[in-house]
Coordinates of C-alpha atoms and ligand atoms in Angstrom, one line a residue:
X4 CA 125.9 144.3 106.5
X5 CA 126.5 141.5 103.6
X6 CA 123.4 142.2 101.6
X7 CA 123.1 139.0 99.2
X8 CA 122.9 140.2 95.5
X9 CA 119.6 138.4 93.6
X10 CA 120.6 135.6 91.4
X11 CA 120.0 136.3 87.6
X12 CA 117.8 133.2 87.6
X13 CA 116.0 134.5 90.6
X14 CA 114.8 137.3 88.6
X15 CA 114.1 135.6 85.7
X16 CA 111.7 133.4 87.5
X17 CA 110.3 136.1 89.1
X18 CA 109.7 137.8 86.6
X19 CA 107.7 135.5 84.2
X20 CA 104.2 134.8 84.8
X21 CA 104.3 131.5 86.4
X22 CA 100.5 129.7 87.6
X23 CA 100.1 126.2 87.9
X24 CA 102.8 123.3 87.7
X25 CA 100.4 119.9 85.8
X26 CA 101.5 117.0 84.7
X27 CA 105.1 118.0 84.2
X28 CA 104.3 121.8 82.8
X29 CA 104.1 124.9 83.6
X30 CA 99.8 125.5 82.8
X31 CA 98.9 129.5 82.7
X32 CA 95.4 128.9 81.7
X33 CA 93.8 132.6 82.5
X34 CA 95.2 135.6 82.9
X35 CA 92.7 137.7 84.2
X36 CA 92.6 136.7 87.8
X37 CA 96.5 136.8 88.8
X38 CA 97.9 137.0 92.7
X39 CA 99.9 140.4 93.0
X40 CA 102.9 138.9 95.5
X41 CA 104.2 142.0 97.2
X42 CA 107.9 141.7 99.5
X43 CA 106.9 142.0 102.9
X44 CA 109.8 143.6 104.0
X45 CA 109.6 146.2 101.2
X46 CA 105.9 146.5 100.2
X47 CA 107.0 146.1 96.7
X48 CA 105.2 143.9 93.8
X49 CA 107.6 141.2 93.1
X50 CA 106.3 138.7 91.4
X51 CA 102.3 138.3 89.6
X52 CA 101.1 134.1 90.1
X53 CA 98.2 133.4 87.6
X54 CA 95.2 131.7 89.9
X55 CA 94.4 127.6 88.7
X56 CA 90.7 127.5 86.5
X57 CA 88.6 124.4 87.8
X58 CA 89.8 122.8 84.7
X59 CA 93.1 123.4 85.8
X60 CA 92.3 121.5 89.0
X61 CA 90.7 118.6 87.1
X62 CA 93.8 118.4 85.0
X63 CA 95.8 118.0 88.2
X64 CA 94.0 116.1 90.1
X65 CA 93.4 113.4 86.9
X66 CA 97.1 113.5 85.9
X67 CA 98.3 112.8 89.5
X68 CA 95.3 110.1 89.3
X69 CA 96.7 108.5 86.1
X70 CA 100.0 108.5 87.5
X71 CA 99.1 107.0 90.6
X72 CA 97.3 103.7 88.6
X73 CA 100.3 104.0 86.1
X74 CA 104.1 105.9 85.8
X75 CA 104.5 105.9 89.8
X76 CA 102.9 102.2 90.7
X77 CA 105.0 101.0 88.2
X78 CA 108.6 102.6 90.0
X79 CA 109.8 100.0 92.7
X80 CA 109.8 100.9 96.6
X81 CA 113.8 100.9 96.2
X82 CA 113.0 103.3 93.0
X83 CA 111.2 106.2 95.0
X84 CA 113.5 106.2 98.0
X85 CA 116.2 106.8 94.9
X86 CA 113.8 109.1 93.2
X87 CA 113.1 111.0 96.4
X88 CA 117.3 111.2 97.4
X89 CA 117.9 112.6 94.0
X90 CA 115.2 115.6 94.8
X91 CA 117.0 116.0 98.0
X92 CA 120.4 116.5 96.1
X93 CA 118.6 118.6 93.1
X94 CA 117.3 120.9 96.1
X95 CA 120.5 121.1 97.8
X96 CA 122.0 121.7 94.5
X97 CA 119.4 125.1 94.4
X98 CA 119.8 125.9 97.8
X99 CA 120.6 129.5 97.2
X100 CA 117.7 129.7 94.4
X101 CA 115.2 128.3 96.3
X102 CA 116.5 130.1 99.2
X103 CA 116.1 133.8 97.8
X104 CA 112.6 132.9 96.2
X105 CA 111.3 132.3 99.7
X106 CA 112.8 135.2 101.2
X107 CA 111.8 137.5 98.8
X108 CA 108.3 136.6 99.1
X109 CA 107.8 135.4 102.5
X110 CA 110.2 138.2 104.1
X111 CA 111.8 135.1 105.6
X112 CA 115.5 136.2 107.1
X113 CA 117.7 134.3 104.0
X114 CA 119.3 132.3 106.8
X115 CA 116.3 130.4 108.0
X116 CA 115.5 130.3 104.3
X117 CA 118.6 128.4 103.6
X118 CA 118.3 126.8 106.7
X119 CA 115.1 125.3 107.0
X120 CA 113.2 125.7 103.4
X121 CA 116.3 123.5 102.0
X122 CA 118.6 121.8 104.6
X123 CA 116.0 120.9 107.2
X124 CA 113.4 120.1 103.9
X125 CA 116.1 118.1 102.4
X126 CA 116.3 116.0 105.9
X127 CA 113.2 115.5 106.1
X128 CA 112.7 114.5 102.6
X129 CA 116.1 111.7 102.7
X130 CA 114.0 110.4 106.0
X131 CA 111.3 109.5 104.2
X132 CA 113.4 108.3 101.1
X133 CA 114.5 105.8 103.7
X134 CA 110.9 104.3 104.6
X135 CA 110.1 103.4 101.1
X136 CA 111.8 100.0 100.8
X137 CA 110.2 99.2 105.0
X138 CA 106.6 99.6 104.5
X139 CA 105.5 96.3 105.5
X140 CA 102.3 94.4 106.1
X141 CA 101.8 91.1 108.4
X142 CA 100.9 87.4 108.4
X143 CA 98.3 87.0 110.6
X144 CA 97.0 83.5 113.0
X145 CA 93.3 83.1 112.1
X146 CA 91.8 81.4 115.3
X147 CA 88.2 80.4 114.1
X148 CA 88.1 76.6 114.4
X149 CA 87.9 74.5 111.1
X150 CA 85.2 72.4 110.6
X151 CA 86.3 69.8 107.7
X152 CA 90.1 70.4 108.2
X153 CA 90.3 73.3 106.1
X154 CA 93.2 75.8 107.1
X155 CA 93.4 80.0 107.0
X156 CA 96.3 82.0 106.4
X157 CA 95.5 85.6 106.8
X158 CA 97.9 88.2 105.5
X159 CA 97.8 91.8 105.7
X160 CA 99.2 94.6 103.1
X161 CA 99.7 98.0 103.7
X162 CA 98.5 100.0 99.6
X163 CA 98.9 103.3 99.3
X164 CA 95.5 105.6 99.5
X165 CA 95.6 107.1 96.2
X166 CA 95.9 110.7 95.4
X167 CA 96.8 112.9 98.1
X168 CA 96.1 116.9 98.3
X169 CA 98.2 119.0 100.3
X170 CA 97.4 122.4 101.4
X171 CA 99.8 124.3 103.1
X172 CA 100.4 127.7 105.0
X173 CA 102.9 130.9 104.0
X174 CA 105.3 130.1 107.1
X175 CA 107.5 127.8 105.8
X176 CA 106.1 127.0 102.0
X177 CA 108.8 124.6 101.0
X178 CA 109.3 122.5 104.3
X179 CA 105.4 121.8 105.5
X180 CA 105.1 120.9 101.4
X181 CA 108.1 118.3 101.9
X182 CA 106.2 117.3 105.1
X183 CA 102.8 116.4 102.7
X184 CA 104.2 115.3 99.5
X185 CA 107.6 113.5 101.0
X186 CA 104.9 111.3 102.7
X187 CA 102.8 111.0 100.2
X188 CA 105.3 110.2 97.6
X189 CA 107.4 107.5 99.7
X190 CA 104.2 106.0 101.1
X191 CA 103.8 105.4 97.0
X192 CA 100.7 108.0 96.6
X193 CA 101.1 111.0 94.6
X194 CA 99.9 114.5 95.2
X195 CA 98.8 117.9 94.6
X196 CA 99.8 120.9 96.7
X197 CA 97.9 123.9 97.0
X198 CA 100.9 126.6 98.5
X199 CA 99.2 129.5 100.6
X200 CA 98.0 132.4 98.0
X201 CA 100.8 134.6 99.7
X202 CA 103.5 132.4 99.1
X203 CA 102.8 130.5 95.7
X204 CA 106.5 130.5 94.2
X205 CA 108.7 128.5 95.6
X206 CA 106.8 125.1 95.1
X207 CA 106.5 126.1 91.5
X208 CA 110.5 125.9 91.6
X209 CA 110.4 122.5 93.2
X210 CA 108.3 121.3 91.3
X211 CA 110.6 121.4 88.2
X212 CA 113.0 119.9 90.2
X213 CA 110.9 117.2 91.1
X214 CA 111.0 116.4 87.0
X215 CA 114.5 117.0 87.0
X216 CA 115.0 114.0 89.4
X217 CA 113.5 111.8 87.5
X218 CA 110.1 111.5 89.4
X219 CA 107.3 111.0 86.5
X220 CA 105.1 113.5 85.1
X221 CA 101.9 113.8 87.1
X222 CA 103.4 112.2 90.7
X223 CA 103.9 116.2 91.7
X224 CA 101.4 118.8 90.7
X225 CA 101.0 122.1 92.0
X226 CA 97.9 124.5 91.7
X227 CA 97.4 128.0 93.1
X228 CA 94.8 130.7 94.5
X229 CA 92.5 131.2 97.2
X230 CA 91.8 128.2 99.8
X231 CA 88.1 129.3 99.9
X232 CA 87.8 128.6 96.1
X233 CA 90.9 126.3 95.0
X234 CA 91.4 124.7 98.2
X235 CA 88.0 124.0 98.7
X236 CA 87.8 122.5 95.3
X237 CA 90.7 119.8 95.6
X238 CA 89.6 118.9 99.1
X239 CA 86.1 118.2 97.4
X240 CA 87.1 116.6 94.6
X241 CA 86.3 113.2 94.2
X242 CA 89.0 111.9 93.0
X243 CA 91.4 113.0 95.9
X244 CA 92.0 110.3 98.3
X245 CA 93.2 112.8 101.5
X246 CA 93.9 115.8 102.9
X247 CA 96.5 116.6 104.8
X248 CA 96.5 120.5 105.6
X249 CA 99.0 122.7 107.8
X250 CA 97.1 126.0 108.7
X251 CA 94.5 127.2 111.2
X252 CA 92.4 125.7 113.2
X253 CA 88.9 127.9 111.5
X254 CA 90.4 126.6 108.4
X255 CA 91.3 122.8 109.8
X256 CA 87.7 122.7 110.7
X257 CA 86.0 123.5 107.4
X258 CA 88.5 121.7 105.7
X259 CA 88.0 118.6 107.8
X260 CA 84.4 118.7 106.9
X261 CA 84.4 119.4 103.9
X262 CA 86.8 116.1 103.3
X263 CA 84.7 113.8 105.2
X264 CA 81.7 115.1 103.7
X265 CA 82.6 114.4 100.1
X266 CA 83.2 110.9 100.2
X267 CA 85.0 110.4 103.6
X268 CA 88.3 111.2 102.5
X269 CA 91.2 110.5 104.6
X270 CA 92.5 113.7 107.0
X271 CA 95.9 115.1 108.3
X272 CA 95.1 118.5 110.0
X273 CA 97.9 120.2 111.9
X274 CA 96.3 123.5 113.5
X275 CA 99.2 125.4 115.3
X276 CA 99.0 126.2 118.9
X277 CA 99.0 128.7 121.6
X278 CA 102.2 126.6 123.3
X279 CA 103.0 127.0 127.1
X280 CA 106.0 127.4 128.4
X281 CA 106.4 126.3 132.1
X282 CA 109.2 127.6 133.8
X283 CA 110.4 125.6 137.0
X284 CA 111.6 127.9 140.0
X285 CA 115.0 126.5 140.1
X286 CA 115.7 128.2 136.7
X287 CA 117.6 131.2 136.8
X288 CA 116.2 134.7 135.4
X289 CA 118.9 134.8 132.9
X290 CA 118.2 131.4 131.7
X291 CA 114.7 131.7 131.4
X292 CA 114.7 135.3 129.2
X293 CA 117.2 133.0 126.8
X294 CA 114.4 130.4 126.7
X295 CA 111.5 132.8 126.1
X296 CA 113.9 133.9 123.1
X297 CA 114.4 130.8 121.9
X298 CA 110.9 129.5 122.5
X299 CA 109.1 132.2 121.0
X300 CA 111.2 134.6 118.1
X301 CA 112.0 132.0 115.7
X302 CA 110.7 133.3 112.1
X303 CA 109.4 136.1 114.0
X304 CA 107.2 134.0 116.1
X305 CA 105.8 132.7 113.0
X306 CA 106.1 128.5 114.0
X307 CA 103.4 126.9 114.7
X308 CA 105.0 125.2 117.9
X309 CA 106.5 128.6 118.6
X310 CA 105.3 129.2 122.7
X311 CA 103.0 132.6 123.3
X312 CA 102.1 131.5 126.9
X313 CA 105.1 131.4 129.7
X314 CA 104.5 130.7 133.0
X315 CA 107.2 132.2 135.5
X316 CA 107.0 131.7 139.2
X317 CA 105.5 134.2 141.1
X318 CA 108.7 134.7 142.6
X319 CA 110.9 135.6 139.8
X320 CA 108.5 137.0 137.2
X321 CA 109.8 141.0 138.2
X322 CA 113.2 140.0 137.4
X323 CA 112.8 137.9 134.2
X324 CA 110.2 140.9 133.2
X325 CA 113.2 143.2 133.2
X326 CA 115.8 140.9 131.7
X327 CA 113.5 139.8 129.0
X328 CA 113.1 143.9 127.7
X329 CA 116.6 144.6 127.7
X330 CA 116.9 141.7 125.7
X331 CA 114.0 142.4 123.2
X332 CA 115.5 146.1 123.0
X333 CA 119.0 144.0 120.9
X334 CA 116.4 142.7 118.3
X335 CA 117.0 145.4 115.9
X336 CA 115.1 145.0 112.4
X337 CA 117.0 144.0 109.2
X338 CA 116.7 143.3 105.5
X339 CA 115.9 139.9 105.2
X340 CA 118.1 139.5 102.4
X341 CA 121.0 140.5 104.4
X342 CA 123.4 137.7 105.8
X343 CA 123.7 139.2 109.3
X344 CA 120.2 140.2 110.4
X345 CA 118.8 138.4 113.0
X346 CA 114.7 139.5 113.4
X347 CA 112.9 140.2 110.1
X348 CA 109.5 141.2 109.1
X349 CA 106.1 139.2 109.3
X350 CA 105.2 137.6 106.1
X351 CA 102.1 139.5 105.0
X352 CA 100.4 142.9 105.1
X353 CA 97.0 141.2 106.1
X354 CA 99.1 139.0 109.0
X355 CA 100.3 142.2 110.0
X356 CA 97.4 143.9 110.8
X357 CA 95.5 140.8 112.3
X358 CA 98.9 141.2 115.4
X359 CA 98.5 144.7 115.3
X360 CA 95.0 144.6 116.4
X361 CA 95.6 142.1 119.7
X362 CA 97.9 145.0 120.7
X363 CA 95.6 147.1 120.3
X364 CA 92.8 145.7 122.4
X365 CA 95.5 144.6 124.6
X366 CA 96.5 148.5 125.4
X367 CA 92.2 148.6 125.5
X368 CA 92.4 146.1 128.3
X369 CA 95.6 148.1 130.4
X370 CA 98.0 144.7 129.9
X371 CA 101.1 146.2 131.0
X372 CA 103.9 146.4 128.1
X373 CA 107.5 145.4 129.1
X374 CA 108.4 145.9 125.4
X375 CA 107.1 146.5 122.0
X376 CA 103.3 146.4 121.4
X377 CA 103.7 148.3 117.8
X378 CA 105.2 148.2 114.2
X379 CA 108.9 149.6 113.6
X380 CA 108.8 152.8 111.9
X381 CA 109.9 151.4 108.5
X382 CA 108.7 150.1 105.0
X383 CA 107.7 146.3 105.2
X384 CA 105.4 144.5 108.0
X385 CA 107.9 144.8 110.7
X386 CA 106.2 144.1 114.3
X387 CA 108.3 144.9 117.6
X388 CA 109.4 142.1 119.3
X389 CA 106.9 142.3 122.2
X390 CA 106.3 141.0 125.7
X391 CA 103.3 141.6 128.0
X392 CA 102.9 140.4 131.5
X393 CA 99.2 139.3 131.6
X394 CA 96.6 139.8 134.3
X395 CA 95.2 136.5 134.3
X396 CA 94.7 133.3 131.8
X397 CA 91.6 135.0 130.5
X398 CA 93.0 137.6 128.5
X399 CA 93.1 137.5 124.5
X400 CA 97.1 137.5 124.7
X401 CA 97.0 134.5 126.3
X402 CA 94.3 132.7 124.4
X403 CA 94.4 133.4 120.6
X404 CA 96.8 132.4 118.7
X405 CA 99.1 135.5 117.4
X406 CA 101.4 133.5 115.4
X407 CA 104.1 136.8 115.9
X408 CA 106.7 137.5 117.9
X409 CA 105.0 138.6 121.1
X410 CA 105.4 136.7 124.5
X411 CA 102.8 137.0 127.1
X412 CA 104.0 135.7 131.2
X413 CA 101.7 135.2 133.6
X414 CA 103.1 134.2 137.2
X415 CA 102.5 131.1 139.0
X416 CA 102.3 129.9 142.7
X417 CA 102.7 126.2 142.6
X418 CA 103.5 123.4 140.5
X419 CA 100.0 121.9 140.3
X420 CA 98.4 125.3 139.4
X421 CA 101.5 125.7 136.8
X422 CA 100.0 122.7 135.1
X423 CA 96.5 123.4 135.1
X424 CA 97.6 126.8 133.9
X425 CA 99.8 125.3 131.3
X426 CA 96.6 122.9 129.8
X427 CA 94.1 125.8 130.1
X428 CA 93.8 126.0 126.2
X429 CA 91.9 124.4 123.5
X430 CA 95.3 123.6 121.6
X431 CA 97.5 121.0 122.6
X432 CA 100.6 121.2 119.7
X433 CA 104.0 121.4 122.1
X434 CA 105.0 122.6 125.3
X435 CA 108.0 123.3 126.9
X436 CA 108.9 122.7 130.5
X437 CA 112.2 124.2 131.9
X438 CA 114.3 122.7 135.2
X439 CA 117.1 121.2 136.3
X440 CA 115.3 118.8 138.5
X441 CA 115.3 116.0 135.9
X442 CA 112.6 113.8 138.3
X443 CA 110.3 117.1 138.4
X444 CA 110.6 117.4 134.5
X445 CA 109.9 113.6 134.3
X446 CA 106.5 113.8 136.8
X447 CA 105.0 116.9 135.0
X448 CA 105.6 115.0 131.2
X449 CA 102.4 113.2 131.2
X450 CA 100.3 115.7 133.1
X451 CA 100.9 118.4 130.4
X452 CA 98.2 118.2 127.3
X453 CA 100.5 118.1 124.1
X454 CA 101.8 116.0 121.3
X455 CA 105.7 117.2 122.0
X456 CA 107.0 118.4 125.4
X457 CA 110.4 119.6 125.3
X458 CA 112.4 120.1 128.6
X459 CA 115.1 123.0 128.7
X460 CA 114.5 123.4 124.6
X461 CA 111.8 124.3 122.5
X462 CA 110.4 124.3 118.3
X463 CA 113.2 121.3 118.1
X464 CA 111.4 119.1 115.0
X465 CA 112.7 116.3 114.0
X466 CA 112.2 113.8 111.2
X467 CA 112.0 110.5 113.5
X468 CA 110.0 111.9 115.7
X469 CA 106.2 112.1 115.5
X470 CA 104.8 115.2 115.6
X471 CA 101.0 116.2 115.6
X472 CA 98.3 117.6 118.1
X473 CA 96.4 116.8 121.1
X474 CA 92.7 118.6 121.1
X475 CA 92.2 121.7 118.8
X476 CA 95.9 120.9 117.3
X477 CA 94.4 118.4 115.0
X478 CA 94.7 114.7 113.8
X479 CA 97.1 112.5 112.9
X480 CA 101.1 112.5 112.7
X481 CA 103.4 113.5 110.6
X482 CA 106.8 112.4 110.5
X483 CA 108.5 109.2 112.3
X484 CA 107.0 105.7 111.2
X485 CA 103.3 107.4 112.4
X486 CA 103.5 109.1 108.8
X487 CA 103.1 105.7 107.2
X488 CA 99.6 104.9 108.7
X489 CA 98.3 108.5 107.5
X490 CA 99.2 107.3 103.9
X491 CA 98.5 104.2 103.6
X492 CA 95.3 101.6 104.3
X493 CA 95.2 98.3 105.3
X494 CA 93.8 96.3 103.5
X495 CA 93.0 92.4 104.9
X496 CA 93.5 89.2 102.9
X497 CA 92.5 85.7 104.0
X498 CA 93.1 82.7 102.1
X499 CA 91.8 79.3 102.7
X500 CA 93.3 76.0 101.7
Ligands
TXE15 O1 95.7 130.3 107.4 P1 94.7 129.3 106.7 P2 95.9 131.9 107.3 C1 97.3 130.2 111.9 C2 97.8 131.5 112.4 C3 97.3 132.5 111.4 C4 96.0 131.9 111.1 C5 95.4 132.3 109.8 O2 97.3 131.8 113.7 O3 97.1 133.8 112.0 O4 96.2 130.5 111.1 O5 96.3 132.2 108.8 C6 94.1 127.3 102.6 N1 89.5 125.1 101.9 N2 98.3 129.5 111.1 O6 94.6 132.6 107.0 O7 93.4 130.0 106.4 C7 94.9 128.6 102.3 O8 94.7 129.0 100.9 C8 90.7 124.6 101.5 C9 98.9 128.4 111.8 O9 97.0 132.1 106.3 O10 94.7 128.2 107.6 C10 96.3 128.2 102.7 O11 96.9 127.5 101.6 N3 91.9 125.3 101.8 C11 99.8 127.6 110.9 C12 96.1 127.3 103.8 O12 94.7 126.8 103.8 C13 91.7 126.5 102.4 C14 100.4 128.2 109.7 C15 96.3 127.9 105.2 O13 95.4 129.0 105.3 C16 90.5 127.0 102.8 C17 99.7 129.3 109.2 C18 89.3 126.2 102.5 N4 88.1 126.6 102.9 C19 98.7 129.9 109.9 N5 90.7 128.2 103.4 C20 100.4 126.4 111.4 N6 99.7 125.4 111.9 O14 101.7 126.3 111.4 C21 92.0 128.5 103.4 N7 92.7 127.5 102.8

């Protein structure tokens, strides 16, 4: 065990009442209505978040507004990609801060903490610090015939949309923020986040960072509470430009409109999955239980390309079945705060229980177990690392998204059912397809339903390339150039002469 000790400013953040982050501030205009953050992997109250007043949302939505028409239009392209890199090194400069913050509350093992919530946020935020100074619009050949001589030049620019809100789930609160406001910011719009209600710390942190860089009061603001009340209010409000949300797809919906019926705002919506997995014969058992780890256990299953739905042949499913418990059994529970564990706890009580009742209904239904299907006998919202064969692509396991660690396989019998199998689902986030036959791999690519297919890897994400959903998954891209269309309009100019 190497247990990392808190860091004094840890607790001292923690332990202050902390609320809304406007204009530059800490705002903590009400104390009555406060979120109670509890450590899931302790059940312990660690930290008290006071909820944002509608005035508090006004505030922040005007103060990014005046910013936006003032202190950030005024700062160069070259300026916010400089702006934006200096972040990156303040958060790098945190990294163990920021790191135990998110851990604390999310129950996130401190090694993805470190890893993704800073390194991989920090890569994604230099990436977009690189596009600022390359958004670029066009001159355009007008082809409507003159009739006295007179000549057109048409031109195109590329303005940013205006103030952006971004509301964001408890999985990974720092990264899918950097996702929204590293857009937003480079693309030269500024933004309020709304963190999940679970998870409402750590971009309170950044924040002050963010005015530590040297980004101007107002570009950044952050306000907290309930999506059905806070969130609803900033997607509503009129002077928010667009949404761009990270959750589920229930939520996507309402939120989506909700946006385009007040005024037509601009949407991002990124809905999480129930990802396939398709596993080609010539893959050995062994190979294929190291996928299904891979594809499927990261953060607990909490990802939202994570895979739920693997497809073994029919052949082969006994064996990979058997592998694939022994395997489960070595995931042994540990402190999230503790440098060598490997599988922590899910991130809330309420998440908790929402897994715990799919394997309950799935006992009701007689899916067979090959491991797992309860909680580990211990403090915190630790699930088992589960697997279930399934009877057939009806059942609730293979449907509904879990968003925990819990695989369901289903055998196939040939390639083409594989890939009807494979798109049978109103989501299309990612999919993985697994073979050494690399002109198999490349036939199946465009038959399979989803905005990333991976082959032989899986939850790989990567700043230059776009990521996003097909169907239920949502709209838009985030990420590679694609981000720039989200946050920007064009807007037309012809000029006659
Ligand atoms: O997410 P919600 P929840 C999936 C996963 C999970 C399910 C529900 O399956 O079990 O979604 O999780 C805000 N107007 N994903 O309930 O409701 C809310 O405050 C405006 C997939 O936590 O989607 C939070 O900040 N905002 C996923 C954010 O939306 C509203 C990641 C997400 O909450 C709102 C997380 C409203 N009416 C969960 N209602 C992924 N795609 O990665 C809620 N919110």
């Amino acid at each position: 065990m190497v247990e990392v000790s808190i860091l004094p400013q840890v607790r001292d953040f923690m332990n202050r009442l902390n609320g809304q982050f406007i204009n530059g501030k800490t705002v903590v205009s009400q104390q009555d209505e406060v979120i109670t953050i509890t450590n899931p992997a302790t059940d312990e109250v660690i930290a008290h978040v006071a909820t944002a007043t509608s005035g508090d949302i006004d505030y922040a939505v005007d103060s990014a507004h005046r910013a936006f028409h003032g202190g950030w239009a005024n700062v160069s392209p070259a300026q916010r990609g400089l702006l934006l890199n200096r972040l990156a090194d303040l958060m790098i400069a945190h990294r163990e801060e920021l790191a135990q913050i998110e851990t604390l509350t999310s129950g996130k093992l401190i090694t993805l903490s470190r890893a993704f919530e800073v390194d991989y946020a920090v890569s994604f935020l230099r990436y977009y610090a690189g596009w600022t100074t390359r958004i670029e619009g066009k001159t355009v050949a007008l082809s409507l015939p003159s009739a006295n001589g007179e000549k057109y030049t048409g031109l195109t620019l590329r303005e940013p949309l205006g103030v952006v809100a971004g509301i964001v789930p408890w999985n990974f609160s720092i990264m899918i923020a950097v996702w929204k406001f590293g857009s937003a910011l480079a693309c030269g719009c500024t933004a309020v986040i709304k963190p999940s209600e679970v998870t409402p710390l750590t971009m309170l942190r950044v924040a002050e960072l963010v005015i530590e860089a040297g980004i101007p009061p107002g570009v950044l603001n952050v306000v907290n509470g309930p999506g059905q009340q806070v969130g609803h209010a900033l997607t509503t409000h009129p002077k928010i430009a667009k949404v761009t949300f990270t959750g589920g797809m229930e939520t996507g919906a309402i939120i989506g409109t909700a946006a385009l019926q007040s005024g037509f705002k601009r949407v991002t919506l990124e809905l999480g999955g129930k990802n396939a997995a398709g596993f080609l014969p010539d893959v050995s058992p062994e190979k294929t239980v190291e996928g299904i780890i891979e594809a499927g256990f990261l953060n607990s299953g909490q990802v939202c390309a994570s895979a739920e739905r693997y497809y073994v042949h029919r052949s082969l499913i006994n064996n990979v079945a058997e592998q694939l418990g022994k395997r489960l059994a070595t995931l042994t529970p540990g402190d999230p705060m503790d440098d060598e564990s490997r599988f922590g706890p899910l991130a809330n009580r309420s998440h908790f229980n929402k897994v715990i009742g799919y394997f309950t209904r799935a006992r009701d239904q007689n899916l067979t177990f090959i491991h797992g299907g309860g909680a580990f006998d211990l403090p915190g919202c630790y699930i088992q690392p589960t697997a279930v064969l399934a009877r057939s692509e009806n059942d609730e396991l293979m449907r509904q998204e879990v968003f925990g660690p819990v695989a369901s396989l289903l055998a196939y019998d040939s390639v083409d059912e594989l890939v009807t199998l494979m798109n049978d689902s109103p989501y299309g986030l990612a999919a993985s397809l697994w073979t050494n036959n690399l002109s198999q791999a490349l036939r199946l690519i465009p038959r399979v339903e989803a905005g990333t297919v991976w082959v032989n890897m899986h939850n790989y994400i990567d700043p230059a390339m776009p990521f996003g959903g097909t169907k239920g998954s949502g709209i838009g891209r985030e990420f590679g150039s694609a981000f720039i269309d989200h946050f920007t309009e064009i807007k037309s100019v012809i000029m006659r002469y």
